[in-house]
PDB file of C-alpha atoms and ligand atoms in Angstrom:
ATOM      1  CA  UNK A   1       0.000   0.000   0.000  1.00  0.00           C
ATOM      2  CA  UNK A   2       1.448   3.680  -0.997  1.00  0.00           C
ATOM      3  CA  UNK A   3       1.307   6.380   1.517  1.00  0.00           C
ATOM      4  CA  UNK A   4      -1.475   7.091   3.392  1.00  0.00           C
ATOM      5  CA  UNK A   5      -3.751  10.163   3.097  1.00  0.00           C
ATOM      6  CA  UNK A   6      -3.817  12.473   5.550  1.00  0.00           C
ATOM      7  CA  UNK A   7      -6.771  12.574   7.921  1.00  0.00           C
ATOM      8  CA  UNK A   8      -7.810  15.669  10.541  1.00  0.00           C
ATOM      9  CA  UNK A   9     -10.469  14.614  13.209  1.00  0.00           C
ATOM     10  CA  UNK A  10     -12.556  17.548  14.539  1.00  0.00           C
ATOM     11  CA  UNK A  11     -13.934  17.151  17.954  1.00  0.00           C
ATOM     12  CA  UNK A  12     -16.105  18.839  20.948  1.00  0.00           C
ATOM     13  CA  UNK A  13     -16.880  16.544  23.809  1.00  0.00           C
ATOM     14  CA  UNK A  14     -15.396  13.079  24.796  1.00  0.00           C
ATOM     15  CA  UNK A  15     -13.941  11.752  21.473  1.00  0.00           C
ATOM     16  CA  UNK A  16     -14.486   8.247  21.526  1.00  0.00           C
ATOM     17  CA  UNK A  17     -15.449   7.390  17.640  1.00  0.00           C
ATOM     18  CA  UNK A  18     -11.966   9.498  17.419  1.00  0.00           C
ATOM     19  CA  UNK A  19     -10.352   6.979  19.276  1.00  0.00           C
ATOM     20  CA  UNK A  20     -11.577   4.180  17.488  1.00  0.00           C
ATOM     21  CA  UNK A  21     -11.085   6.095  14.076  1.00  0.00           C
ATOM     22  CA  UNK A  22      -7.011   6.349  15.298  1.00  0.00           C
ATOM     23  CA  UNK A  23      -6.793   2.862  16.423  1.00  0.00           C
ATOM     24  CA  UNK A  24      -8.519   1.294  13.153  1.00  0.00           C
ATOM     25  CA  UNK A  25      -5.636   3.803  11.659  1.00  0.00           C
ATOM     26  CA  UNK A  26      -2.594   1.883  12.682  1.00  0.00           C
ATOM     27  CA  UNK A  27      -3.320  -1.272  10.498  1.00  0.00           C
ATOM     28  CA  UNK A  28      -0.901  -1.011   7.921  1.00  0.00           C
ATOM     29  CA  UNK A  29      -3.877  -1.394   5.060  1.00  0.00           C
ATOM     30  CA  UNK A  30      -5.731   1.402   6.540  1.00  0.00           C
ATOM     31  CA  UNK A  31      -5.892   3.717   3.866  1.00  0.00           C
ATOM     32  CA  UNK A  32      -5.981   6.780   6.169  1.00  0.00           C
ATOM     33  CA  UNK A  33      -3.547   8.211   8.947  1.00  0.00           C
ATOM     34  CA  UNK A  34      -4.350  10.814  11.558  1.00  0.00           C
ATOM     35  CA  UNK A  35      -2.095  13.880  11.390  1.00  0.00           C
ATOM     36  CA  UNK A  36      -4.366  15.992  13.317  1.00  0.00           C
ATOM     37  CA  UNK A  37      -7.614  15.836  15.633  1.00  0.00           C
ATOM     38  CA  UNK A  38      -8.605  19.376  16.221  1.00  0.00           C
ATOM     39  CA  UNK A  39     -11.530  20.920  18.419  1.00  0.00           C
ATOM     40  CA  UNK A  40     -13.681  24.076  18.588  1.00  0.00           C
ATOM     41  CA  UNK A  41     -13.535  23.013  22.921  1.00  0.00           C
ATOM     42  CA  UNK A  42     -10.154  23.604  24.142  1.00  0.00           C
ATOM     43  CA  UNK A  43     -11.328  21.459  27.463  1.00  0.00           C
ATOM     44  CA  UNK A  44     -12.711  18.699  25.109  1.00  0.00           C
ATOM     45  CA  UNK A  45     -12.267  14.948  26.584  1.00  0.00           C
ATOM     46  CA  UNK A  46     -10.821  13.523  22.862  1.00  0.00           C
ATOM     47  CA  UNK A  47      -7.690  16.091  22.784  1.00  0.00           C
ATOM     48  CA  UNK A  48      -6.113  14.344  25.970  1.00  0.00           C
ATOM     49  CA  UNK A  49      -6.725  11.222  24.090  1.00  0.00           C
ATOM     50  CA  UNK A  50      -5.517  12.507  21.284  1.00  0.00           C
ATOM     51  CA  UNK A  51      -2.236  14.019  22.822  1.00  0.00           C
ATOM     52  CA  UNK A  52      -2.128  10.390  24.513  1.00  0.00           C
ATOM     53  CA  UNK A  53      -1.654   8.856  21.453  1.00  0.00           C
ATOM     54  CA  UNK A  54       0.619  10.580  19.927  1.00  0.00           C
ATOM     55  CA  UNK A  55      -1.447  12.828  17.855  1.00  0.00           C
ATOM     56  CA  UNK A  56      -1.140  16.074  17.104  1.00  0.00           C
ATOM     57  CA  UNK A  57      -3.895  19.032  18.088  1.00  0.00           C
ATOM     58  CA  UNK A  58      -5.206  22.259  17.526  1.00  0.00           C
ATOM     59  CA  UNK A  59      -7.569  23.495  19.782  1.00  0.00           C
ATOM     60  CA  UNK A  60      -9.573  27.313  19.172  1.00  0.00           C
ATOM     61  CA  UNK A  61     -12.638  28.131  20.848  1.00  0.00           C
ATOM     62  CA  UNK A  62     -15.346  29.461  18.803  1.00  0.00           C
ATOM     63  CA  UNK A  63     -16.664  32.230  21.198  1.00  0.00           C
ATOM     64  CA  UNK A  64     -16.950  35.675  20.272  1.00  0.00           C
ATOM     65  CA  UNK A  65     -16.166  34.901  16.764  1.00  0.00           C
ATOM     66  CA  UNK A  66     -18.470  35.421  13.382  1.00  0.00           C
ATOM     67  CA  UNK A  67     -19.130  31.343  11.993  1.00  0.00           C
ATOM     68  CA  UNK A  68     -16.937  31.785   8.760  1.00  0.00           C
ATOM     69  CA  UNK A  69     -13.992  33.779  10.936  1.00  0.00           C
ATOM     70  CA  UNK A  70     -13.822  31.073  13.384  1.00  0.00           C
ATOM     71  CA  UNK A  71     -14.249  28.267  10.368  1.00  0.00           C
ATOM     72  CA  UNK A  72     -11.022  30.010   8.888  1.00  0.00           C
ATOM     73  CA  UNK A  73      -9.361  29.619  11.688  1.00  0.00           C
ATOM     74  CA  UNK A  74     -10.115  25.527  11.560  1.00  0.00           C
ATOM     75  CA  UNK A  75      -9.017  25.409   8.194  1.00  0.00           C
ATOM     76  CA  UNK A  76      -5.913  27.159   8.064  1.00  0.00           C
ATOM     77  CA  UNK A  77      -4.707  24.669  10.866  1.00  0.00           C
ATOM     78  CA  UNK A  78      -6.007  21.785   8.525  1.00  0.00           C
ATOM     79  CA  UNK A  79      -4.471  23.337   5.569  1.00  0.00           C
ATOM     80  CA  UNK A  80      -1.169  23.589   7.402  1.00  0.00           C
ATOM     81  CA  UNK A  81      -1.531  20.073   8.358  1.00  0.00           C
ATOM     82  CA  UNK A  82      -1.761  19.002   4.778  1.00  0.00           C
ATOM     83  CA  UNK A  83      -5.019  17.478   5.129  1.00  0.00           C
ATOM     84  CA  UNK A  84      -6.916  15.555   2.354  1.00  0.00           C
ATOM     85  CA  UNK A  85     -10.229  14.551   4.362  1.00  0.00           C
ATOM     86  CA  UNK A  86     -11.663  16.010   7.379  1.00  0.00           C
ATOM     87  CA  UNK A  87     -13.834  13.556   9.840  1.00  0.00           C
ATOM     88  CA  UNK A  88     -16.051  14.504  12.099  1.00  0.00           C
ATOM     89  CA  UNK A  89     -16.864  13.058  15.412  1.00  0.00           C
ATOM     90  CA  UNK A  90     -18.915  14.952  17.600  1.00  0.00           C
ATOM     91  CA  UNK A  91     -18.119  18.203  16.305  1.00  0.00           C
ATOM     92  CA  UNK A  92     -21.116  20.068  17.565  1.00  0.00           C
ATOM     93  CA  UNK A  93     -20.672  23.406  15.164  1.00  0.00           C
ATOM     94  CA  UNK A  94     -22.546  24.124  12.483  1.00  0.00           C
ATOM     95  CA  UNK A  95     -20.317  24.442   9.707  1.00  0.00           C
ATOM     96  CA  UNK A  96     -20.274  27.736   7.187  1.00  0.00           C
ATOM     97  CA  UNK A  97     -21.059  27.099   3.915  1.00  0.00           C
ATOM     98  CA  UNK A  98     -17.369  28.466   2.349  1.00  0.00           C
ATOM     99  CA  UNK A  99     -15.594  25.747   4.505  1.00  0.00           C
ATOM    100  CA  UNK A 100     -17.953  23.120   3.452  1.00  0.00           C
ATOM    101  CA  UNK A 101     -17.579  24.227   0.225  1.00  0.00           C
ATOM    102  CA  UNK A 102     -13.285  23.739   0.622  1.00  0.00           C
ATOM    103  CA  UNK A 103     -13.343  20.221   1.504  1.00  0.00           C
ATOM    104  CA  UNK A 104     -16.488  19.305  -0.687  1.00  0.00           C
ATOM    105  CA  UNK A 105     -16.129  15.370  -0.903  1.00  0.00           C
ATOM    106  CA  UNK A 106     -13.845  14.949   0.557  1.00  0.00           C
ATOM    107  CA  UNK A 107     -15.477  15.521   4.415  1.00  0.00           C
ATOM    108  CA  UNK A 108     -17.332  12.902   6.474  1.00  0.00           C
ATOM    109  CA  UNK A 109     -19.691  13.217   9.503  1.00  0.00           C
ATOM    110  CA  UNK A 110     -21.444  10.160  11.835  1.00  0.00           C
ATOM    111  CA  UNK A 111     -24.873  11.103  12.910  1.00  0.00           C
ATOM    112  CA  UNK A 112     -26.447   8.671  15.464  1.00  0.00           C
ATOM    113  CA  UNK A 113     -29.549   7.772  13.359  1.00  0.00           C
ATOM    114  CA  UNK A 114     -30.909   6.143  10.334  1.00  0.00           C
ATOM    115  CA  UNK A 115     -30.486   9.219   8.015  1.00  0.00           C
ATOM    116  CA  UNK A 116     -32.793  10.698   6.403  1.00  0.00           C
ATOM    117  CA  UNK A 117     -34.929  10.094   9.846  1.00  0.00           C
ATOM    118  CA  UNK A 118     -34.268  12.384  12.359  1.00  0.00           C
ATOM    119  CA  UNK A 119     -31.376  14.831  11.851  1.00  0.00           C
ATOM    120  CA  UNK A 120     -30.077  17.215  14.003  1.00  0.00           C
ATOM    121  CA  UNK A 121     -30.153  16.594  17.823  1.00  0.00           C
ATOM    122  CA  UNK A 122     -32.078  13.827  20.164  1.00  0.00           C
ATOM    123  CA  UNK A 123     -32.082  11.439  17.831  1.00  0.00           C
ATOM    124  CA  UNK A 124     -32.774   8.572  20.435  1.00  0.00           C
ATOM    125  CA  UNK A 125     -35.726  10.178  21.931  1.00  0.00           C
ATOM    126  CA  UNK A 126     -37.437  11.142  18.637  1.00  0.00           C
ATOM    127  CA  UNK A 127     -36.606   7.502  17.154  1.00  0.00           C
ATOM    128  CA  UNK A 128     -38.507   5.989  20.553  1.00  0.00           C
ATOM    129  CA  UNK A 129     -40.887   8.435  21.023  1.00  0.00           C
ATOM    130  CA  UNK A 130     -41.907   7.638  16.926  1.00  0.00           C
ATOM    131  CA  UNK A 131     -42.532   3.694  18.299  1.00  0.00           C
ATOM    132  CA  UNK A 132     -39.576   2.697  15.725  1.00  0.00           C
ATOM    133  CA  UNK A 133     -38.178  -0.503  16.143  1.00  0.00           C
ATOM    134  CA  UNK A 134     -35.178  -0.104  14.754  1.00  0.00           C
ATOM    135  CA  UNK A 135     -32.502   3.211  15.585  1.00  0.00           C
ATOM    136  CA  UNK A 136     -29.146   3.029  13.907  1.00  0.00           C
ATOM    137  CA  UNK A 137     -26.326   5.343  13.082  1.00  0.00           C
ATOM    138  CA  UNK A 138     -25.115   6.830   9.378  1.00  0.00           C
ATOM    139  CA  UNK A 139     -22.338   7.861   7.722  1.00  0.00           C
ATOM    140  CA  UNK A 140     -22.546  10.715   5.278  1.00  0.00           C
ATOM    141  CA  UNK A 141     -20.327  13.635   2.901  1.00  0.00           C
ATOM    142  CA  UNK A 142     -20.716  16.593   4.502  1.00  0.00           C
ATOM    143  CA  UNK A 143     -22.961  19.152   2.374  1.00  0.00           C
ATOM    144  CA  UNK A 144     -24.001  22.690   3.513  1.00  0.00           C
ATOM    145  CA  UNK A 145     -27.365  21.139   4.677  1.00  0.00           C
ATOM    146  CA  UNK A 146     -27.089  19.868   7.764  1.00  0.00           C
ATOM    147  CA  UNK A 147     -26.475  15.687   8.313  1.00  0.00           C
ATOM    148  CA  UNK A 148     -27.788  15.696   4.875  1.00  0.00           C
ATOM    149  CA  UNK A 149     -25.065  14.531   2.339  1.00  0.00           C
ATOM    150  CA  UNK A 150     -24.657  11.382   0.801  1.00  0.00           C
ATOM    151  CA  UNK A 151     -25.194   8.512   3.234  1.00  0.00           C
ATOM    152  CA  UNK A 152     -21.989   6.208   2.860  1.00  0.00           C
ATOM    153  CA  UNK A 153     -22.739   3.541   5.361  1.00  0.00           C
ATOM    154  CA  UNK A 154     -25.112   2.468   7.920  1.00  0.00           C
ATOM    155  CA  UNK A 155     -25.705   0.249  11.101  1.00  0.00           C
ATOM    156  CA  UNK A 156     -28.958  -0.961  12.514  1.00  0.00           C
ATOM    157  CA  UNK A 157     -29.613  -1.889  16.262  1.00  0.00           C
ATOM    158  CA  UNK A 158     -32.921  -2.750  17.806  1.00  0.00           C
ATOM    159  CA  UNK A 159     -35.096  -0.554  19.840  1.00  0.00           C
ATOM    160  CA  UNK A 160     -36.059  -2.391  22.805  1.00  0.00           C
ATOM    161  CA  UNK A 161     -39.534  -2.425  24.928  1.00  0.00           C
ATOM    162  CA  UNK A 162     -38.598   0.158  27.405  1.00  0.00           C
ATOM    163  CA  UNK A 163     -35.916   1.887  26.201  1.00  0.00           C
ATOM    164  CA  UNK A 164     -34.408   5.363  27.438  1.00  0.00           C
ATOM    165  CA  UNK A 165     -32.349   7.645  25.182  1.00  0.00           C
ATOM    166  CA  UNK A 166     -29.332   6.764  27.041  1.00  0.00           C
ATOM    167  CA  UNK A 167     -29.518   2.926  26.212  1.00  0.00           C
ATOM    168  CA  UNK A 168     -30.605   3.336  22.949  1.00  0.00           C
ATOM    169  CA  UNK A 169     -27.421   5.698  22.940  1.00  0.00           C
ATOM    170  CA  UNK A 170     -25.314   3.215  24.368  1.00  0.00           C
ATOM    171  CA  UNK A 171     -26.269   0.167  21.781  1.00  0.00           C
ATOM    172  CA  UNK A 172     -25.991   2.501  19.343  1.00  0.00           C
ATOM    173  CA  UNK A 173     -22.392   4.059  19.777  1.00  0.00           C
ATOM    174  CA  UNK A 174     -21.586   0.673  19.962  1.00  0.00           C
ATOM    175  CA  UNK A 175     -22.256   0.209  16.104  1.00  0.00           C
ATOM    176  CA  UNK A 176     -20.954   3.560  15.595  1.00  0.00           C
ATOM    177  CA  UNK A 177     -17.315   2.227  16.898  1.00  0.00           C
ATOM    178  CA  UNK A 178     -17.020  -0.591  14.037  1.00  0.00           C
ATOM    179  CA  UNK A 179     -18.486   0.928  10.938  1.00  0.00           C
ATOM    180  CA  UNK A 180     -17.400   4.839  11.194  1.00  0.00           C
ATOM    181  CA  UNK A 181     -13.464   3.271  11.111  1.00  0.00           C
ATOM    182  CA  UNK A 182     -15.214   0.815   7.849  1.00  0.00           C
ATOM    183  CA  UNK A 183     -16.937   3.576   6.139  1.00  0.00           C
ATOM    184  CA  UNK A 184     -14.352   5.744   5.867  1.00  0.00           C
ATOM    185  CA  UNK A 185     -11.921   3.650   5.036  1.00  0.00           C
ATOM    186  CA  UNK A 186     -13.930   2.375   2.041  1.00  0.00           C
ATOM    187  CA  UNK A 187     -14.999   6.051   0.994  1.00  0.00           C
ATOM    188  CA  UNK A 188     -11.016   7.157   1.239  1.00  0.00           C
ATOM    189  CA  UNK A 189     -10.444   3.998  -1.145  1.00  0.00           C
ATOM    190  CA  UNK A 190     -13.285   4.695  -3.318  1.00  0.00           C
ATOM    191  CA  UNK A 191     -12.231   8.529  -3.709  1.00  0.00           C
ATOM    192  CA  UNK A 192      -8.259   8.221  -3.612  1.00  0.00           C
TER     193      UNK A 192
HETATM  194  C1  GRF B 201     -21.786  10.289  18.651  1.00  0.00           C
HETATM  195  O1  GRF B 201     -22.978   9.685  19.049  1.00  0.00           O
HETATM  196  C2  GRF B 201     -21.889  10.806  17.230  1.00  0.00           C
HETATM  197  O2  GRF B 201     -22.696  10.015  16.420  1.00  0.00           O
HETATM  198  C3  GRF B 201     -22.526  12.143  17.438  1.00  0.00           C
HETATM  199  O3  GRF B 201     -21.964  12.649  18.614  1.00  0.00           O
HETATM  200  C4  GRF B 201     -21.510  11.567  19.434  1.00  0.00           C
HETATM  201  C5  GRF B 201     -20.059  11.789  19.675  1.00  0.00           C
HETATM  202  O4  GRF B 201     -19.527  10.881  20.614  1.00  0.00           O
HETATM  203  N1  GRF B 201     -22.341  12.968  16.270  1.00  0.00           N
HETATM  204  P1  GRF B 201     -17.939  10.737  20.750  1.00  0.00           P
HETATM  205  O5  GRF B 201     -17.403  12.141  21.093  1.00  0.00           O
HETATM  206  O6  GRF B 201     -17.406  10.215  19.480  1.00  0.00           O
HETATM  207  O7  GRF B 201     -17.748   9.809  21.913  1.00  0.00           O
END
């Protein structure tokens, strides 16, 4: 296998489809490698993890600062990086349209539902409170719309008599863990 392409990881909270994304990125026919896991939370969870494994980060916080300013400020620190695809995983910004619009393609996001069904936030308690009996995570390109690009992948997990939000949660992240590191594997392979 030739060289790797580089890979940033942007983060807000705990990181742990990051960590799985960085440990799937060690196999020597992983077609991806982390350079950089960056975060618009400078006390995020992931970026000790991150630092931990030997991975570099960039850390800005977003407050006080106009969407696309603060967006430029992400990208120049992926740019610098040499970044070819940007994952995200549990990035909870809203992204401006011009930064979209630089890594068009060539940008993946997991959302923790069946997409097109219920994007945006809650997704456990809308998928219960619907009387679904399946929930599921997907993963998608990244399009100015929000968690509405191309769905690249997707995992099923049953939704149980009972259920809270948190368990759902839980079965679901599980899924999350094993085909986020798959999908975007596949997509970097597909794409180059
Ligand atoms: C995951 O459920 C992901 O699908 C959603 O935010 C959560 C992030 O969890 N977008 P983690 O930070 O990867 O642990």
């Amino acid at each position: 296998m030739g060289t790797k392409a580089p890979l940033a990881i942007l983060i807000s909270g705990r990181g742990s489809n990051m960590s799985v994304l960085i440990e799937a990125s060690r196999a020597p026919d992983c077609p991806y490698e982390v350079v950089l896991v960056a975060s618009n939370n400078p006390d995020a969870p992931g970026l000790a993890l991150a630092r931990a494994a030997g991975i570099a980060t960039f850390a800005h916080s977003h407050k006080g600062l106009a969407r696309a300013d603060f967006d430029a400020i992400i990208d120049r620190a992926l740019r610098d990086a040499g970044v070819r695809y940007v994952a995200l995983a549990g990035y909870m910004r809203i992204l401006s349209e011009g930064f979209v619009a630089g890594w068009e393609g060539r940008m993946l996001n997991i959302h923790p539902s069946l997409l097109p069904k219920y994007k945006g936030l809650d997704t456990h308690g809308r998928a219960i409170a619907a009387g679904d009996a399946e929930g599921g995570c997907s993963v998608h390109v990244v399009t100015a719309t929000l968690d509405d690009g191309e769905v690249v992948g997707q995992a099923t997990v049953p939704i149980l008599p009972g259920d809270t939000p948190e368990a759902l949660a839980n079965r679901v992240l599980v899924e999350e863990h094993r085909l986020y590191p798959a999908a975007l594997s596949a997509y970097i392979r597909a794409h180059g």
